[in-house]
Amino acid sequence: MLASGMQELRRDPEWLACLTYKSVATASPRPGDIDLLVDRARARNRSLDVTGMLLFEDGCFFQTLEGPPDALTTLWSSIQRDDRHERIEVLSEHMTAARLFSDWNLLLGGRRDSIAQEAPALPPAVADHVARLVELALNADDEALNAQIASFADQGWTGDAILTVLIEPAARALGDAWLDDRCSELDLTIGISMLQLAGHAVRYSPSPRSIRDSRYRILLATAPGEQHMLGTTLLADQFLAAGWQVDLAFPESDEALTNQMTAQHPDAIDIGLSEAMPRHHALARLRGTVEHSRLIESGHPTVVSVGGRLFAEAAATALSVGADHARKGLAGTSVRLAELVRQSRKRPRGSKK
Ligand SMILES: Cc1cc2nc3c(=O)[nH]c(=O)nc-3n(C[C@H](O)[C@H](O)[C@H](O)COP(=O)(O)O)c2cc1C
């Protein structure tokens, strides 16, 4: 797993892998089947230091797992082999420096099993704040979400308090929203990623101001020579809506692209091949472009993302062109890149990608 180009992060003991997938149960579980699965899973997850949640409703599973990369890889092999489910589809996988969940829990459709019983009721004012966070996460409004979280830091809340009292309950409430059909799986995935980002900011941003001001700059570029610019244009809308500062480039050469990078010092760059055509022949050239983009000297490293039909169809990976991230689709890219930017900033300057 973790096919994206984050092998260096993998080796850093501080980093956690985070995986979200959905699958379909092969048979209707008999009474007690799910409880048994959960009891065993919880024990194993605790021993592996894996946290997260599992949702089950209408014959479908939705699971988020987070933990040390090697432990997650082992667990993931078991889960993939398990014949109690099929049509497993990975919705997101990334590295993170902060956990979203303090334990591993199950939400059952129509029966809010362990969580509802274990979690103490939130005081009304806090419940309102949680509801607001959920609303912002579902609207993918990370600017407002960060502002809201920063306001708690302003009031003197500690990072741990914000995580336990607000962010974790908000993640569960998002799970409830999915179980009750109030949001789609995609909304849930993006919402969870946003909360994860917020949790990360709370833990690692030194001040409320830096949480609030976490506005990043991205250069959205077509690969040099690429005529199709649909992906780049659609991404511009997404990043603008998510509060990023966006610059566009349709360069003819690697030099033109690096000149623009040198002038703008973006936190991230996305280099897009055609979303329509496979462009196998363009991969070697794209690798050269990515290498060129790494030569830029700047105060902070630039996260390099790539995209296009080849990556959406998994014929190529980020690793194969030396990038940090490859888009499997357009949705959620701003959230994932924000996380990678935060991670890259935490690394000491001059350390290799
Ligand atoms: C949808 C689903 C989710 C699962 N989640 C976990 C889990 O989080 N942790 C776990 O240890 N096992 C989980 N399991 C069970 C594993 O697939 C596997 O049976 C168990 O870890 C034993 O592994 P082994 O068969 O390699 O010994 C899950 C199974 C299914 C069907």
Coordinates of C-alpha atoms and ligand atoms in Angstrom, one line a residue:
M1 CA 0.0 0.0 0.0
L2 CA 1.0 3.6 0.2
A3 CA 2.0 3.7 -3.5
S4 CA 2.4 7.4 -3.5
G5 CA 5.9 8.9 -3.4
M6 CA 6.2 9.2 0.4
Q7 CA 8.7 6.5 1.1
E8 CA 10.9 8.9 3.1
L9 CA 8.0 9.7 5.3
R10 CA 7.3 6.0 5.8
R11 CA 10.7 5.6 7.4
D12 CA 10.2 8.4 9.8
P13 CA 8.9 6.9 13.1
E14 CA 6.8 10.0 13.7
W15 CA 4.6 9.5 10.6
L16 CA 1.5 7.5 10.6
A17 CA -0.2 5.9 7.6
C18 CA -3.9 6.6 7.2
L19 CA -6.2 4.5 4.9
T20 CA -9.9 4.8 4.1
Y21 CA -11.7 2.3 2.0
K22 CA -15.2 1.0 1.4
S23 CA -16.3 -2.6 0.6
V24 CA -19.4 -4.7 0.2
A25 CA -20.1 -7.6 2.6
T26 CA -20.2 -10.9 0.8
A27 CA -23.1 -12.3 2.9
S28 CA -25.6 -10.8 5.3
P29 CA -23.8 -11.1 8.7
R30 CA -25.7 -13.3 11.2
P31 CA -26.4 -11.9 14.6
G32 CA -23.2 -11.7 16.6
D33 CA -20.9 -11.9 13.5
I34 CA -20.1 -8.2 13.4
D35 CA -19.7 -8.1 17.2
L36 CA -17.2 -11.0 16.9
L37 CA -15.3 -9.3 14.1
V38 CA -15.2 -6.0 16.0
D39 CA -14.0 -7.6 19.3
R40 CA -11.2 -9.4 17.6
A41 CA -10.3 -6.4 15.4
R42 CA -10.2 -4.1 18.4
A43 CA -7.9 -6.3 20.3
R44 CA -5.5 -6.7 17.3
N45 CA -5.7 -3.0 16.5
R46 CA -4.7 -2.1 20.0
S47 CA -1.8 -4.4 19.9
L48 CA -0.7 -2.9 16.6
D49 CA -1.3 0.7 17.8
V50 CA -3.9 1.2 15.1
T51 CA -6.8 3.5 15.6
G52 CA -9.8 4.5 13.4
M53 CA -13.3 3.5 12.8
L54 CA -15.5 1.0 11.0
L55 CA -19.0 1.8 9.7
F56 CA -21.4 -0.9 8.6
E57 CA -24.8 -0.3 7.0
D58 CA -26.9 -1.8 4.2
G59 CA -24.3 -4.5 3.5
C60 CA -21.4 -2.0 3.0
F61 CA -18.3 -1.4 5.1
F62 CA -16.5 2.0 5.3
Q63 CA -13.3 2.0 7.4
T64 CA -10.6 4.4 8.3
L65 CA -7.4 3.0 9.8
E66 CA -4.4 5.0 11.1
G67 CA -1.2 3.8 12.6
P68 CA 2.5 3.0 12.1
P69 CA 3.0 2.2 8.4
D70 CA 4.4 -1.3 8.9
A71 CA 1.6 -2.3 11.2
L72 CA -1.0 -0.9 8.8
T73 CA 0.5 -2.7 5.9
T74 CA 0.3 -6.0 7.8
L75 CA -3.3 -5.4 8.9
W76 CA -4.3 -4.2 5.4
S77 CA -3.0 -7.5 3.9
S78 CA -5.3 -9.4 6.3
I79 CA -8.3 -7.2 5.6
Q80 CA -7.8 -7.5 1.8
R81 CA -7.7 -11.3 2.1
D82 CA -10.8 -11.5 4.2
D83 CA -13.6 -13.2 2.2
R84 CA -16.3 -11.6 4.4
H85 CA -16.2 -8.6 2.0
E86 CA -15.4 -7.9 -1.6
R87 CA -15.3 -5.0 -4.1
I88 CA -12.8 -3.2 -1.8
E89 CA -12.1 0.3 -3.0
V90 CA -9.5 2.5 -1.5
L91 CA -10.8 6.1 -1.1
S92 CA -7.8 7.7 0.4
E93 CA -4.3 6.8 1.6
H94 CA -1.8 9.3 3.0
M95 CA 0.7 9.9 5.7
T96 CA -0.1 12.1 8.6
A97 CA 1.6 13.3 11.8
A98 CA -1.5 13.3 13.9
R99 CA -4.2 10.8 14.7
L100 CA -7.8 11.7 14.3
F101 CA -9.0 8.9 16.5
S102 CA -7.9 8.0 20.0
D103 CA -9.1 4.4 19.7
W104 CA -10.7 2.1 17.2
N105 CA -14.4 2.1 17.1
L106 CA -17.4 0.8 15.3
L107 CA -20.5 2.6 14.1
L108 CA -23.4 0.4 13.1
G109 CA -26.3 1.7 10.9
G110 CA -29.3 2.0 13.1
R111 CA -27.4 0.9 16.2
R112 CA -24.8 3.4 17.3
D113 CA -23.2 0.6 19.2
S114 CA -20.0 1.1 21.2
I115 CA -19.5 4.8 20.5
A116 CA -22.9 5.9 21.7
Q117 CA -22.6 3.9 24.8
E118 CA -19.1 4.7 25.6
A119 CA -18.9 8.4 24.8
P120 CA -20.3 10.8 27.4
A121 CA -23.0 13.2 26.2
L122 CA -21.5 16.5 25.2
P123 CA -22.7 19.6 27.0
P124 CA -25.2 21.5 24.7
A125 CA -22.7 24.4 23.9
V126 CA -20.0 21.9 22.9
A127 CA -22.5 19.9 20.8
D128 CA -23.3 23.1 18.9
H129 CA -19.6 23.6 18.1
V130 CA -19.3 20.1 17.0
A131 CA -22.3 20.4 14.7
R132 CA -20.8 23.6 13.2
L133 CA -17.5 21.8 12.5
V134 CA -19.4 19.0 10.8
E135 CA -21.3 21.4 8.7
L136 CA -18.1 23.1 7.6
A137 CA -16.4 19.8 6.9
L138 CA -19.3 18.7 4.8
N139 CA -19.1 21.9 2.9
A140 CA -15.4 21.3 2.4
D141 CA -14.9 24.8 3.8
D142 CA -11.4 24.4 5.3
E143 CA -10.8 28.1 5.7
A144 CA -13.9 28.5 7.9
L145 CA -13.1 25.3 9.7
N146 CA -9.5 26.5 10.5
A147 CA -10.9 29.8 11.7
Q148 CA -13.4 28.1 13.9
I149 CA -10.7 25.9 15.4
A150 CA -8.4 28.8 15.8
S151 CA -11.1 30.6 17.8
F152 CA -11.0 27.8 20.4
A153 CA -7.2 28.1 20.6
D154 CA -7.7 31.9 21.1
Q155 CA -9.9 31.1 24.1
G156 CA -7.1 29.1 25.6
W157 CA -8.3 25.6 24.7
T158 CA -5.3 23.2 24.6
G159 CA -4.6 21.2 21.5
D160 CA -5.6 18.0 23.3
A161 CA -8.9 19.4 24.4
I162 CA -9.7 20.6 20.9
L163 CA -8.9 17.1 19.6
T164 CA -10.8 15.1 22.1
V165 CA -13.8 17.4 22.8
L166 CA -14.4 18.8 19.3
I167 CA -12.5 17.1 16.4
E168 CA -13.0 13.4 17.4
P169 CA -16.8 13.8 18.1
A170 CA -17.1 15.7 14.9
A171 CA -15.5 12.8 13.0
R172 CA -18.1 10.4 14.6
A173 CA -20.9 12.8 13.8
L174 CA -19.7 12.7 10.2
G175 CA -19.9 8.9 10.3
D176 CA -23.5 9.3 11.6
A177 CA -24.3 11.7 8.7
W178 CA -23.1 9.0 6.3
L179 CA -25.1 6.2 8.0
D180 CA -28.2 8.4 7.9
D181 CA -27.7 9.1 4.2
R182 CA -27.2 12.8 4.9
C183 CA -23.9 12.8 3.0
S184 CA -22.2 10.7 0.4
E185 CA -19.1 8.6 0.9
L186 CA -17.0 11.2 -0.9
D187 CA -18.3 13.9 1.5
L188 CA -17.4 11.6 4.4
T189 CA -13.9 11.0 3.0
I190 CA -13.2 14.6 2.4
G191 CA -14.8 15.7 5.7
I192 CA -12.6 13.2 7.6
S193 CA -9.5 14.4 5.8
M194 CA -10.3 18.0 6.6
L195 CA -10.8 17.2 10.3
Q196 CA -7.5 15.3 10.2
L197 CA -5.8 18.4 8.8
A198 CA -7.4 20.6 11.4
G199 CA -6.2 18.2 14.1
H200 CA -2.7 18.4 12.6
A201 CA -2.8 22.2 12.6
V202 CA -3.9 22.3 16.2
R203 CA -1.1 20.1 17.3
Y204 CA 1.7 21.6 15.3
S205 CA 0.9 25.3 14.6
P206 CA 2.5 27.3 17.3
S207 CA -0.3 29.9 17.5
P208 CA -4.0 30.4 16.7
R209 CA -2.9 33.0 14.2
S210 CA -0.9 30.4 12.2
I211 CA -3.9 28.0 12.3
R212 CA -6.1 30.8 10.9
D213 CA -3.5 32.0 8.3
S214 CA -2.8 28.6 6.9
R215 CA -3.4 29.8 3.4
Y216 CA -1.3 28.0 0.9
R217 CA -0.2 28.9 -2.6
I218 CA -0.4 26.4 -5.5
L219 CA 0.9 26.6 -9.0
L220 CA -1.5 24.6 -11.3
A221 CA 0.3 23.7 -14.5
T222 CA -0.2 21.6 -17.5
A223 CA 2.8 19.3 -18.3
P224 CA 5.0 21.1 -20.8
G225 CA 3.7 20.4 -24.2
E226 CA 0.3 19.1 -22.9
Q227 CA -2.6 20.7 -24.9
H228 CA -5.4 19.4 -22.7
M229 CA -6.0 21.7 -19.7
L230 CA -9.4 20.5 -18.4
G231 CA -8.0 19.0 -15.2
T232 CA -5.9 22.1 -14.4
T233 CA -8.9 24.4 -14.9
L234 CA -11.2 22.3 -12.8
L235 CA -8.6 22.1 -10.0
A236 CA -8.3 25.9 -10.1
D237 CA -12.0 26.1 -9.0
Q238 CA -11.5 23.6 -6.3
F239 CA -8.4 25.2 -4.8
L240 CA -9.9 28.7 -5.0
A241 CA -13.0 27.5 -3.2
A242 CA -10.8 25.9 -0.6
G243 CA -9.1 29.3 0.1
W244 CA -5.8 28.7 -1.6
Q245 CA -3.9 31.3 -3.6
V246 CA -3.9 29.9 -7.1
D247 CA -1.5 30.6 -10.0
L248 CA -1.8 28.9 -13.4
A249 CA 0.8 27.9 -15.9
F250 CA 0.6 26.4 -19.4
P251 CA 4.3 26.2 -20.0
E252 CA 6.0 25.1 -23.2
S253 CA 9.2 23.9 -21.5
D254 CA 10.6 22.7 -18.2
E255 CA 12.6 26.0 -18.0
A256 CA 9.4 28.1 -18.4
L257 CA 7.8 26.2 -15.6
T258 CA 10.7 26.4 -13.2
N259 CA 11.0 30.2 -14.0
Q260 CA 7.5 30.6 -12.8
M261 CA 8.1 28.5 -9.7
T262 CA 11.2 30.6 -8.9
A263 CA 9.2 33.8 -9.2
Q264 CA 6.2 32.5 -7.1
H265 CA 7.6 30.1 -4.6
P266 CA 4.4 28.0 -4.4
D267 CA 3.9 25.6 -1.5
A268 CA 2.7 23.0 -3.9
I269 CA 2.6 22.5 -7.7
D270 CA 0.3 20.2 -9.7
I271 CA 1.5 19.1 -13.1
G272 CA -1.3 17.7 -15.2
L273 CA -1.3 15.4 -18.2
S274 CA -4.5 15.0 -20.2
E275 CA -7.6 13.7 -18.4
A276 CA -8.9 12.3 -21.7
M277 CA -5.9 10.7 -23.4
P278 CA -3.6 8.0 -21.8
R279 CA -0.3 9.7 -22.8
H280 CA 2.0 6.8 -22.0
H281 CA 4.7 8.3 -24.1
A282 CA 4.7 11.5 -21.9
L283 CA 5.7 9.7 -18.7
A284 CA 9.4 9.9 -19.2
R285 CA 9.2 13.6 -20.0
L286 CA 7.0 14.2 -17.0
R287 CA 9.6 12.5 -14.8
G288 CA 12.2 15.0 -16.2
T289 CA 9.8 17.9 -15.4
V290 CA 9.3 16.7 -11.9
E291 CA 13.1 16.4 -11.4
H292 CA 13.6 19.9 -12.8
S293 CA 11.0 21.3 -10.4
R294 CA 13.0 19.8 -7.5
L295 CA 16.0 21.9 -8.4
I296 CA 14.3 25.2 -7.3
E297 CA 15.9 26.7 -4.3
S298 CA 13.4 28.2 -1.9
G299 CA 12.8 28.8 1.8
H300 CA 10.5 25.7 1.9
P301 CA 10.1 22.6 -0.1
T302 CA 7.4 22.5 -2.8
V303 CA 5.1 19.5 -2.7
V304 CA 4.9 18.0 -6.3
S305 CA 1.6 16.5 -7.4
V306 CA 0.8 14.9 -10.8
G307 CA -2.4 14.0 -12.5
G308 CA -4.1 12.9 -15.6
R309 CA -5.8 9.8 -17.0
L310 CA -2.7 7.6 -16.6
F311 CA -2.8 8.2 -12.9
A312 CA -6.6 8.0 -12.5
E313 CA -6.5 4.6 -14.1
A314 CA -3.5 3.6 -11.9
A315 CA -1.3 2.8 -15.0
A316 CA 1.2 5.2 -13.4
T317 CA 2.0 6.1 -9.8
A318 CA 3.5 9.2 -8.2
L319 CA 6.6 7.1 -7.5
S320 CA 7.1 6.3 -11.1
V321 CA 7.6 10.0 -11.9
G322 CA 9.3 11.0 -8.7
A323 CA 6.3 13.0 -7.4
D324 CA 5.0 13.3 -3.9
H325 CA 1.4 12.7 -4.8
A326 CA -0.7 11.5 -7.8
R327 CA -4.3 12.4 -8.2
K328 CA -6.6 9.4 -8.7
G329 CA -9.4 11.9 -9.3
L330 CA -9.8 15.6 -8.9
A331 CA -12.1 15.6 -5.8
G332 CA -10.3 16.1 -2.5
T333 CA -7.0 17.1 -4.1
S334 CA -6.8 20.5 -2.2
V335 CA -7.3 18.7 1.1
R336 CA -4.7 16.1 0.4
L337 CA -2.1 18.6 -0.8
A338 CA -2.8 20.8 2.3
E339 CA -1.8 17.9 4.4
L340 CA 1.3 17.2 2.4
V341 CA 2.4 20.8 2.6
R342 CA 1.9 20.8 6.4
Q343 CA 3.9 17.7 6.6
S344 CA 6.7 19.0 4.5
R345 CA 6.9 22.2 6.5
K346 CA 7.4 20.2 9.7
R347 CA 10.5 18.6 8.2
P348 CA 13.8 20.4 8.9
R349 CA 14.9 22.6 6.1
G350 CA 17.3 21.1 3.7
S351 CA 16.2 17.6 4.5
K352 CA 15.6 15.5 1.4
K353 CA 12.1 14.8 0.1
Ligands
LIG1 C1 -14.7 -5.0 6.8 C2 -13.7 -5.6 7.6 C3 -12.9 -4.8 8.5 C4 -11.9 -5.4 9.3 N1 -11.2 -4.6 10.1 C5 -10.3 -5.2 10.9 C6 -9.5 -4.3 11.8 O1 -9.6 -3.1 11.8 N2 -8.5 -5.0 12.5 C7 -8.4 -6.3 12.5 O2 -7.5 -6.8 13.2 N3 -9.1 -7.1 11.7 C8 -10.0 -6.6 10.9 N4 -10.8 -7.4 10.1 C9 -10.5 -8.8 10.2 C10 -9.3 -9.1 9.3 O3 -9.7 -9.1 7.9 C11 -8.7 -10.5 9.7 O4 -9.7 -11.5 9.6 C12 -8.1 -10.5 11.0 O5 -7.3 -9.4 11.2 C13 -7.2 -11.8 11.2 O6 -6.1 -11.7 10.3 P1 -5.5 -13.0 9.7 O7 -6.6 -13.7 8.9 O8 -4.4 -12.5 8.7 O9 -5.0 -13.8 10.8 C14 -11.8 -6.8 9.3 C15 -12.5 -7.6 8.4 C16 -13.5 -7.0 7.6 C17 -14.3 -7.9 6.7

